[in-house]
Short mmCIF file of C-alpha atoms in Angstrom, two decimals:
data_model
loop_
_atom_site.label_atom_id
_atom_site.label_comp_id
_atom_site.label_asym_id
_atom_site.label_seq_id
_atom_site.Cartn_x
_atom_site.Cartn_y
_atom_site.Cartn_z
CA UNK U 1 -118.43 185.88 -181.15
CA UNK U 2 -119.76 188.87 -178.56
CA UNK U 3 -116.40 189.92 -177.25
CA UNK U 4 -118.12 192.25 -174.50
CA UNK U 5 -119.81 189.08 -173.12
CA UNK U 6 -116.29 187.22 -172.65
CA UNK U 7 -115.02 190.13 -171.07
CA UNK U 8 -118.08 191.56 -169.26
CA UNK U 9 -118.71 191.75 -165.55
CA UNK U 10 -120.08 187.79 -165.11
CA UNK U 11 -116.58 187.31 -166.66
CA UNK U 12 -114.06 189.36 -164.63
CA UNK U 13 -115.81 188.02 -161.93
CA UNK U 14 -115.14 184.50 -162.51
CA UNK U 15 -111.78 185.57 -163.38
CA UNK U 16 -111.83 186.76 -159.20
CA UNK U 17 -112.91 183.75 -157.77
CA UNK U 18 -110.80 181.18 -159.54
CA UNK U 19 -107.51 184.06 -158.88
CA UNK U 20 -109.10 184.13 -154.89
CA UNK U 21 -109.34 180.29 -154.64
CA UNK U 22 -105.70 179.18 -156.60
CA UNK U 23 -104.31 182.15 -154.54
CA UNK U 24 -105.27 181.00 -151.18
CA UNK U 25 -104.68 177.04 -152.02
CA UNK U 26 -101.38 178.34 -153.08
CA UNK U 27 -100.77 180.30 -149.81
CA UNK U 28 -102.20 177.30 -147.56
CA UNK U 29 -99.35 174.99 -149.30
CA UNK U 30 -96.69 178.04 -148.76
CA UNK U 31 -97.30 178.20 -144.84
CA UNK U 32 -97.35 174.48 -144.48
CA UNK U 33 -94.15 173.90 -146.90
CA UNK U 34 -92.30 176.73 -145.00
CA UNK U 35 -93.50 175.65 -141.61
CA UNK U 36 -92.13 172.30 -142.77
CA UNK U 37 -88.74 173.75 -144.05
CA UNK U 38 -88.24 175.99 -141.32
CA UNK U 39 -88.55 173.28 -138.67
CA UNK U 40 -85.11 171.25 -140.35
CA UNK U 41 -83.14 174.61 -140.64
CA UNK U 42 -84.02 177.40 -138.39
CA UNK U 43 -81.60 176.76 -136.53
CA UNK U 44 -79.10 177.13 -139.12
CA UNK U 45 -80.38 180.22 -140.56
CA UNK U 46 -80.37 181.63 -136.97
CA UNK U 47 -76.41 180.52 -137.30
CA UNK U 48 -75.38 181.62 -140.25
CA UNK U 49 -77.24 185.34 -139.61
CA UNK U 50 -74.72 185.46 -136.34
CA UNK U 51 -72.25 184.30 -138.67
CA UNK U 52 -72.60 187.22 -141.38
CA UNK U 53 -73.38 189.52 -138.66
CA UNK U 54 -76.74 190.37 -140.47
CA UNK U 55 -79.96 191.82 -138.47
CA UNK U 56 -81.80 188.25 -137.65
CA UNK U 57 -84.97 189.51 -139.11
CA UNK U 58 -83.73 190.20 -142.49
CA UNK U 59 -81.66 186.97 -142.81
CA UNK U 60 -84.56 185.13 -141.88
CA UNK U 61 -86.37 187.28 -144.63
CA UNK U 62 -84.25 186.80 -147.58
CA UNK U 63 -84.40 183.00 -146.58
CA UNK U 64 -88.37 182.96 -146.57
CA UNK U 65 -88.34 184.83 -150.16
CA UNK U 66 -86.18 182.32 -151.54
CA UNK U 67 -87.35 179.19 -150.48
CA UNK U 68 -90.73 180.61 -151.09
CA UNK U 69 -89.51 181.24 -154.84
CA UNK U 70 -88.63 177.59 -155.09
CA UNK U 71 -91.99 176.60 -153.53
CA UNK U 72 -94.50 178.33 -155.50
CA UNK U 73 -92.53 177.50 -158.73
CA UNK U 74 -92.99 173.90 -157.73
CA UNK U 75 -96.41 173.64 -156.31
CA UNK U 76 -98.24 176.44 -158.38
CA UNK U 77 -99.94 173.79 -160.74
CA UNK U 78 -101.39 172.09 -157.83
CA UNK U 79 -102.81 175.03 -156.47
CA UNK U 80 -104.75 176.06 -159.70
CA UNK U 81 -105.44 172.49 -160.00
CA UNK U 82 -107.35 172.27 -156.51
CA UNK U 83 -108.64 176.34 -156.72
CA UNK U 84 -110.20 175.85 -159.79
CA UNK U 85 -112.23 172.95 -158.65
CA UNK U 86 -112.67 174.28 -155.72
CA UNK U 87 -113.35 177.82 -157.47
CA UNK U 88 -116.09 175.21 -159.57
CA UNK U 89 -117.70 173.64 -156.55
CA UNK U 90 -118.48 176.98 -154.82
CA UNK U 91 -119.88 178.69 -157.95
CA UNK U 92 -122.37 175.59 -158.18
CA UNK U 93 -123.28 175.93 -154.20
CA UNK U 94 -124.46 179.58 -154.96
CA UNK U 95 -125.98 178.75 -158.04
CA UNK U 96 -124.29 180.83 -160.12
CA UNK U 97 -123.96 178.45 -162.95
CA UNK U 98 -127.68 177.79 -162.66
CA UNK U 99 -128.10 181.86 -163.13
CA UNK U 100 -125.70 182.16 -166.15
CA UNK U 101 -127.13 179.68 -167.99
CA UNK U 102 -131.01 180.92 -167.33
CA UNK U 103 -128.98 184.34 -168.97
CA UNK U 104 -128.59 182.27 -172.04
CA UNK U 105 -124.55 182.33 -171.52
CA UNK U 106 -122.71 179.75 -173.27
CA UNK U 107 -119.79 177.26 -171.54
CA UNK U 108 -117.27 179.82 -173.48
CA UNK U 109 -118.00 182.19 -171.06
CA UNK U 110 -116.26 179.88 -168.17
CA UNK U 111 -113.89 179.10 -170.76
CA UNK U 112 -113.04 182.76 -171.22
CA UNK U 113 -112.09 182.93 -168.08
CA UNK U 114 -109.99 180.41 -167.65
CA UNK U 115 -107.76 181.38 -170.49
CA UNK U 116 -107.31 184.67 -168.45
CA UNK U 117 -106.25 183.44 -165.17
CA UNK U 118 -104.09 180.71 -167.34
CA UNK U 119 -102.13 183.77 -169.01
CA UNK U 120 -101.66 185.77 -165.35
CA UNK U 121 -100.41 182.26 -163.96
CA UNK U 122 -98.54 181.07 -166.51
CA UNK U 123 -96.46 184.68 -166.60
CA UNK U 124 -95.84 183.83 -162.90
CA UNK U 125 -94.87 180.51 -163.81
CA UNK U 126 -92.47 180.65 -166.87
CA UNK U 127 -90.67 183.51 -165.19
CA UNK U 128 -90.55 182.05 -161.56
CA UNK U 129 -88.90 178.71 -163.93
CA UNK U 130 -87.06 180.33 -165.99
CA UNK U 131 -85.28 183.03 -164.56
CA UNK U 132 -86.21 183.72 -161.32
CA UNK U 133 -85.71 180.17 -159.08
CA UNK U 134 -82.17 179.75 -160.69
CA UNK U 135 -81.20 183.44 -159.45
CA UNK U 136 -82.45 183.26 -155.69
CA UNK U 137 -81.03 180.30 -155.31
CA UNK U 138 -77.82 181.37 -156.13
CA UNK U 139 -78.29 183.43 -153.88
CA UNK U 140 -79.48 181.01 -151.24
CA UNK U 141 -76.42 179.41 -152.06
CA UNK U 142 -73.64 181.84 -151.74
CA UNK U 143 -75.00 182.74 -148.76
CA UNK U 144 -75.00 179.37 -147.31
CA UNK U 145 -78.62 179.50 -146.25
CA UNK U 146 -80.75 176.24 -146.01
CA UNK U 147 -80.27 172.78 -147.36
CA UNK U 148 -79.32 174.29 -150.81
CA UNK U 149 -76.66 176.06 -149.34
CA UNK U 150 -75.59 173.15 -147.55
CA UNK U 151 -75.29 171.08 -150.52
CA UNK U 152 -73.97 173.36 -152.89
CA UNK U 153 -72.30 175.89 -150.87
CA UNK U 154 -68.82 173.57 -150.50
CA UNK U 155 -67.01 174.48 -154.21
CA UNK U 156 -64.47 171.55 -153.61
CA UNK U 157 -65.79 168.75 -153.76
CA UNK U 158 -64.69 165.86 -151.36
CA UNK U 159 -64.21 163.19 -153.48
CA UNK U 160 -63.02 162.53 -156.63
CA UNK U 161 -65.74 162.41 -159.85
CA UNK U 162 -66.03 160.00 -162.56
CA UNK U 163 -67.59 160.72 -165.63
CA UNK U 164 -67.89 158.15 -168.44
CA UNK U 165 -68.12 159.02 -172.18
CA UNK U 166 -68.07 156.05 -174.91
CA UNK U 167 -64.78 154.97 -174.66
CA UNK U 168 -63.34 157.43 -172.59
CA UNK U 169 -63.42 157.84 -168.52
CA UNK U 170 -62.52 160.81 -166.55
CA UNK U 171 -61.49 161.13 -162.89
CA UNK U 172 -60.67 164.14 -161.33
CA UNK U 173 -60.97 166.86 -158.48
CA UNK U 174 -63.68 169.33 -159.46
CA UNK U 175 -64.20 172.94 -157.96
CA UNK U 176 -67.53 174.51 -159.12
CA UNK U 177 -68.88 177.80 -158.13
CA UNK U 178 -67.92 181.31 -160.02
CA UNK U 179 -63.84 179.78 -160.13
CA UNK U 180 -64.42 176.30 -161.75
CA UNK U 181 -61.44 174.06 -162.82
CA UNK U 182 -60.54 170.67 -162.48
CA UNK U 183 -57.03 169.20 -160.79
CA UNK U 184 -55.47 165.91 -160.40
CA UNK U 185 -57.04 164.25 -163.62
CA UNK U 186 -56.86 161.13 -164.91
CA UNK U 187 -58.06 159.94 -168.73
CA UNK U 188 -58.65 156.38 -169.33
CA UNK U 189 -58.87 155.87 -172.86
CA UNK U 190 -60.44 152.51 -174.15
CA UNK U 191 -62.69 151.43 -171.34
CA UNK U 192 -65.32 149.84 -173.85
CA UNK U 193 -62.26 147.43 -175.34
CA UNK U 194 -60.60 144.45 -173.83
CA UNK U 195 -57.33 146.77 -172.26
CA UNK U 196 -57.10 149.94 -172.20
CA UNK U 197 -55.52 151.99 -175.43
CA UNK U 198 -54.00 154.69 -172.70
CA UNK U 199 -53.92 156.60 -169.42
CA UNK U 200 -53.11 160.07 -169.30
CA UNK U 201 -52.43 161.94 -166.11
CA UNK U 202 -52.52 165.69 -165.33
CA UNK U 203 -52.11 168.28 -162.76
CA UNK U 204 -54.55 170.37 -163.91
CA UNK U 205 -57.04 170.81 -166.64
CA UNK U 206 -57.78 174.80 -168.32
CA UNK U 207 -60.93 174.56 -170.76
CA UNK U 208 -60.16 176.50 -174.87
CA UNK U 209 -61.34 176.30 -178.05
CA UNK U 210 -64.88 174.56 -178.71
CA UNK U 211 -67.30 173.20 -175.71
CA UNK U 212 -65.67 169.83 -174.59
CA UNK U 213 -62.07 171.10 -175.42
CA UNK U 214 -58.85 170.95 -172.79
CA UNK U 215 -55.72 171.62 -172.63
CA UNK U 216 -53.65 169.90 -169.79
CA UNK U 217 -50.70 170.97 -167.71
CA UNK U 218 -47.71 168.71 -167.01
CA UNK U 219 -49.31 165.97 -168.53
CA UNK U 220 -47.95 162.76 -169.01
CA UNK U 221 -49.47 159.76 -171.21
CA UNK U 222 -48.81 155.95 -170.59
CA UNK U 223 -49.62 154.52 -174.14
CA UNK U 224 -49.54 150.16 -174.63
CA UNK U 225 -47.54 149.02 -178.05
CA UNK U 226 -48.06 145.84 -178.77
CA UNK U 227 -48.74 142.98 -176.32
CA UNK U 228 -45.55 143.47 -173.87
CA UNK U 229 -44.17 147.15 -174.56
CA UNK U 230 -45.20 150.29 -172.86
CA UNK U 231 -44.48 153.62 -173.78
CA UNK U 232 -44.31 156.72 -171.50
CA UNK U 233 -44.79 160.33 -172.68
CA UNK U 234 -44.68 163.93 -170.83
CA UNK U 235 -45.67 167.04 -172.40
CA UNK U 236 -45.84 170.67 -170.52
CA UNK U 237 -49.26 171.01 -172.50
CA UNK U 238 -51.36 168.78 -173.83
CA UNK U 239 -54.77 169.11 -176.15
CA UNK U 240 -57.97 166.76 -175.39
CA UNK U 241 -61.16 166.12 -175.97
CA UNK U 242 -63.58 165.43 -172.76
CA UNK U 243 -66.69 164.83 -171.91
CA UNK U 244 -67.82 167.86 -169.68
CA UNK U 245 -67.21 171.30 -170.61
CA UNK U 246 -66.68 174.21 -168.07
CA UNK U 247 -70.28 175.15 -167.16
CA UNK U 248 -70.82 171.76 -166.13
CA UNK U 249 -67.47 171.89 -163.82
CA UNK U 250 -69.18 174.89 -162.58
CA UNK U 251 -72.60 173.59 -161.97
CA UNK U 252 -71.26 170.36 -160.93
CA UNK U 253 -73.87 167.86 -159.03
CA UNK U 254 -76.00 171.03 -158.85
CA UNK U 255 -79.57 169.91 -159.84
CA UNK U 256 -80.57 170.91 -163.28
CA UNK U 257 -83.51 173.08 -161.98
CA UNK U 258 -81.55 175.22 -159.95
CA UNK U 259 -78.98 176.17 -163.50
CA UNK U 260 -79.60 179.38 -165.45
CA UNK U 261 -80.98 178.40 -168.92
CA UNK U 262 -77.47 179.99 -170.67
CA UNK U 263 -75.50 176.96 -168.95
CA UNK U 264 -77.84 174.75 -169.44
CA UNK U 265 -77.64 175.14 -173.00
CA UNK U 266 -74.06 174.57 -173.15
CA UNK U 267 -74.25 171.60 -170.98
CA UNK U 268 -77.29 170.01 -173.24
CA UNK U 269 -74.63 170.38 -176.26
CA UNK U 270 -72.14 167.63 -173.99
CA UNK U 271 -72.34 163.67 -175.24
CA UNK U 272 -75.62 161.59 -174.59
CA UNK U 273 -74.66 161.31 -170.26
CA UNK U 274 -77.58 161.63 -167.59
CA UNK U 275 -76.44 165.44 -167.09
CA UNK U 276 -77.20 166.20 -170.73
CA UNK U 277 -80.75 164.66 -170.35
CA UNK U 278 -81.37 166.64 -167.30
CA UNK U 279 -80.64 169.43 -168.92
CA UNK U 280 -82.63 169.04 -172.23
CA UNK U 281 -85.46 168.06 -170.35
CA UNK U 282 -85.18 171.56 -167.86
CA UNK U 283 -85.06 173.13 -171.36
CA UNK U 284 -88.05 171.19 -172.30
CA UNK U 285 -89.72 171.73 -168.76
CA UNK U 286 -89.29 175.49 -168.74
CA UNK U 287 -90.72 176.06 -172.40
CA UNK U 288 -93.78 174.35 -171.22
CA UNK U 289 -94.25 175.60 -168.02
CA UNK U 290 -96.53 178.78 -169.34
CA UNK U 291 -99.04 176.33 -169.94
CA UNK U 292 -98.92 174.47 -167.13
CA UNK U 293 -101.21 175.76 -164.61
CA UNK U 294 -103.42 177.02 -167.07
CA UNK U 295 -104.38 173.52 -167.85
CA UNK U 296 -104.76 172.29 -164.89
CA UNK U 297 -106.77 174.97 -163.83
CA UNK U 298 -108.70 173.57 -166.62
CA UNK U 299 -108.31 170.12 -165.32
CA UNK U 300 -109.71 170.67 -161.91
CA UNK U 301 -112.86 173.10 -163.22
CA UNK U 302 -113.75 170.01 -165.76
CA UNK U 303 -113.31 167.54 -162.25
CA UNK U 304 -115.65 169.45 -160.34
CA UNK U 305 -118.02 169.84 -163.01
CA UNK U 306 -118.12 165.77 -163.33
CA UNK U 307 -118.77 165.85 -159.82
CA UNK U 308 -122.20 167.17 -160.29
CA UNK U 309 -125.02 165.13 -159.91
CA UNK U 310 -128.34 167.56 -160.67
CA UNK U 311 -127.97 170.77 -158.57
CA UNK U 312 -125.73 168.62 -156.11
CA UNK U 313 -122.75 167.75 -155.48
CA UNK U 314 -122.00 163.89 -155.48
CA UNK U 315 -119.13 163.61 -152.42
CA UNK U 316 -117.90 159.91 -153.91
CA UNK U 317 -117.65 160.52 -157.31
CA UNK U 318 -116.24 163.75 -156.21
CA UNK U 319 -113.40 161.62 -154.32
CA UNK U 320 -112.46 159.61 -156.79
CA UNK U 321 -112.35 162.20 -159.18
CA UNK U 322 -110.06 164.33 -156.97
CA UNK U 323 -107.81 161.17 -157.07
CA UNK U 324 -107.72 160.95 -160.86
CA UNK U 325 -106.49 165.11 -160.42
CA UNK U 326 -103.64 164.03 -158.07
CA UNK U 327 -102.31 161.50 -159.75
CA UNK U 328 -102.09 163.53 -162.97
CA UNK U 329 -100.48 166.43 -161.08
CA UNK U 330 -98.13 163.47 -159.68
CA UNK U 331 -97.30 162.28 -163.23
CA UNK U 332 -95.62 165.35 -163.78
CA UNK U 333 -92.59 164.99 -162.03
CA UNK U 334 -92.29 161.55 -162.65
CA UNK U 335 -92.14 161.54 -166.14
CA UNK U 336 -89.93 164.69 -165.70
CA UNK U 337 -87.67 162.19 -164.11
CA UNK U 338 -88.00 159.82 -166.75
CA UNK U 339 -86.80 162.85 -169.17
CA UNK U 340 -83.41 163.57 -166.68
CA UNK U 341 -82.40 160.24 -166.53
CA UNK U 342 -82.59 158.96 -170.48
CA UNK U 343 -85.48 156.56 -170.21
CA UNK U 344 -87.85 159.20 -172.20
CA UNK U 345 -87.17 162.19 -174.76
CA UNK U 346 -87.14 165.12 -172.92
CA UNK U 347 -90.02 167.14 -175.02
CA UNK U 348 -92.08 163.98 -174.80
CA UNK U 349 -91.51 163.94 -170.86
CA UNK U 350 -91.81 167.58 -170.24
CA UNK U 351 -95.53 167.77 -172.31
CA UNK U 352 -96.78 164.77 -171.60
CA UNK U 353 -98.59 165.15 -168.80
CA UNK U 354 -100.13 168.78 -170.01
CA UNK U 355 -101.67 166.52 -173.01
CA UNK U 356 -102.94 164.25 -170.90
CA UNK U 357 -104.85 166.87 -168.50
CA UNK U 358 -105.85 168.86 -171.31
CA UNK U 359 -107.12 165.80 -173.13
CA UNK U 360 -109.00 164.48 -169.99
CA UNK U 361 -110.33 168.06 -169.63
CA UNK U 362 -111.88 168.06 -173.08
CA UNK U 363 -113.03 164.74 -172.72
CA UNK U 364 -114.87 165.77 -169.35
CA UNK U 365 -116.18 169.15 -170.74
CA UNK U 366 -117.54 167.10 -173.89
CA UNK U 367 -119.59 165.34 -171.57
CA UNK U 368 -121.34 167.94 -169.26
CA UNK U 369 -122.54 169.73 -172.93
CA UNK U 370 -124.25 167.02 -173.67
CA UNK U 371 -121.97 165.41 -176.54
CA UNK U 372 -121.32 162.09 -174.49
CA UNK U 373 -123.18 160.05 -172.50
CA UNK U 374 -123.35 161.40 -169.72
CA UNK U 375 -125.16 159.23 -166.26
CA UNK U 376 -128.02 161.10 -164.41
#
């Protein structure tokens, strides 16, 4: 392989125009999601910077940064999925594929750089996932800045929770945030059997020991012997097993993207409930998401490519093509879902839909060299 010809001038300059195009797609979805965003909560933000007795300017600043964070991180694979095609579509208008491959230079060379904008994106991708969303919007949070801060902001919650575990139930106060702890619990114990084995009740509840372990305070346990007899207990302390340990007190109804990967790995350890399959599949999500607009940067070159009839472009095929891109982009997030909520494994649901671009992508790119019929 000629290693100064995948790196060479015709090269970095593809590299340009696919970084120009996914960088202004991604800006164009930036302004309108902010414009969007701002329009629900500006007045808030305006509120909460007389509030903290901030400069307006650099409340309103912070707030942009963060919520663009969140934004790019979420719409970064449709951007390289509509740049590159469009990237594709403009390089064919000039004639610039028609040039490269009068120069004898192969379909690597496109390839080549592809696989370089994919590494430069995916860097901004797998950290924006992985480290950098969680922390700004913490931030957002403790601040009290935006919906996020809306919904998380309050550490008490309202209402009591439930959480359900095999045969055991829990009800109780939580209060997340950096001072989690739970009050006022209750333990049913038996709720998959005709009555219930026992009910223990508790003033508070102080996490030790191993991940699900807790040791109550003033507890006292109502215990059934026998068909007629009940049996009351108190203890100053008592030792139990639950199902939730304390970062998920902590992060409590927080959505699993928004959770620093260290808690998420301790809540992924709790029994098989919907919050331990959100957080195997962010896990899953955020190992994969390096790759992720690298392939579909892929994905929408290979689109616009089928879109070619001769030295033109055909507009209807184009169309329908850009709706086959869409819905794959689309797919993402809804088998993501699928992953958080137990109805698919979380590797399978996070990786999926990367297979399926990249497949589709060879498939396409198999066709426009000639290996598959291919209609004039």
């Amino acid at each position: 392989m000629n290693w100064r010809a995948h790196t060479g001038v015709a090269v970095r300059e593809l590299v340009w125009h696919y970084l120009q195009a996914i960088g202004f797609f991604m800006f164009v979805l930036l302004v309108i999601a902010l414009t969007i965003d701002l329009t629900d909560n500006l007045d808030g933000v305006l509120k909460r910077a007389d509030e903290l007795r901030d400069p307006t300017w650099l409340v309103l600043l912070k707030y942009l940064f963060f919520r663009s964070v969140d934004i790019i991180t979420r719409l970064l694979s449709m951007a390289a999925l509509i740049g590159g095609g469009v990237a594709t579509a403009l390089r064919h208008h000039r004639m610039e594929d028609i040039v490269l491959d009068a120069a004898g230079a192969s379909p690597s060379i496109v390839l080549s750089a592809l696989c370089m904008v994919g590494v430069m994106m995916g860097v901004v991708q797998g950290s924006f996932q992985n480290w950098l969303r969680p922390i700004v919007v913490q931030q957002q949070v403790e601040m009290n800045l935006g919906k996020l801060g809306g919904w998380f902001g309050e550490t008490e919650l309202p209402k009591h929770v439930w959480v359900t575990s095999n045969s055991q139930t829990l009800r109780a106060k939580i209060t997340r945030g950096s001072q989690p702890k739970i009050s006022d619990v209750t333990i049913f114990n038996g709720v998959d059997q005709p009555s219930l084995g026992s009910i223990t009740f508790a003033q508070h509840a102080v996490p030790f020991g191993k991940d699900g372990q807790w040791r109550l305070e003033n507890a006292v346990v109502w215990t059934k012997e026998g068909n007629i007899e009940n049996k009351t207990s108190k203890f100053e302390f008592l030792e139990v097993d639950l199902p939730i340990n304390i970062e998920r007190v902590q992060w409590y109804d927080v959505h699993t993207y928004y959770i620093p990967n260290h808690a998420l790995r301790q809540i992924a350890q709790l029994p098989q409930l919907e919050f331990s399959y959100g957080a195997m599949t962010t896990l899953a999500v955020r190992k994969a998401a390096f790759f992720l607009p690298a392939v579909f940067a892929l994905f929408g070159t290979s689109l616009a490519m089928a879109g070619r009839r001769g030295r033109r472009l055909a507009p209807f095929r184009l169309l329908v093509l850009a709706t086959i891109g869409y819905v794959t982009v689309v797919s993402v997030k809804v088998l993501w879902a699928l992953g958080m909520h137990g109805r698919m494994e979380p590797f399978l649901a996070a990786t999926t839909s990367i297979w399926l671009a990249f497949g589709l992508s060879v498939l396409l790119q198999l066709q426009q060299a000639g290996y598959l019929s291919r209609t004039k």
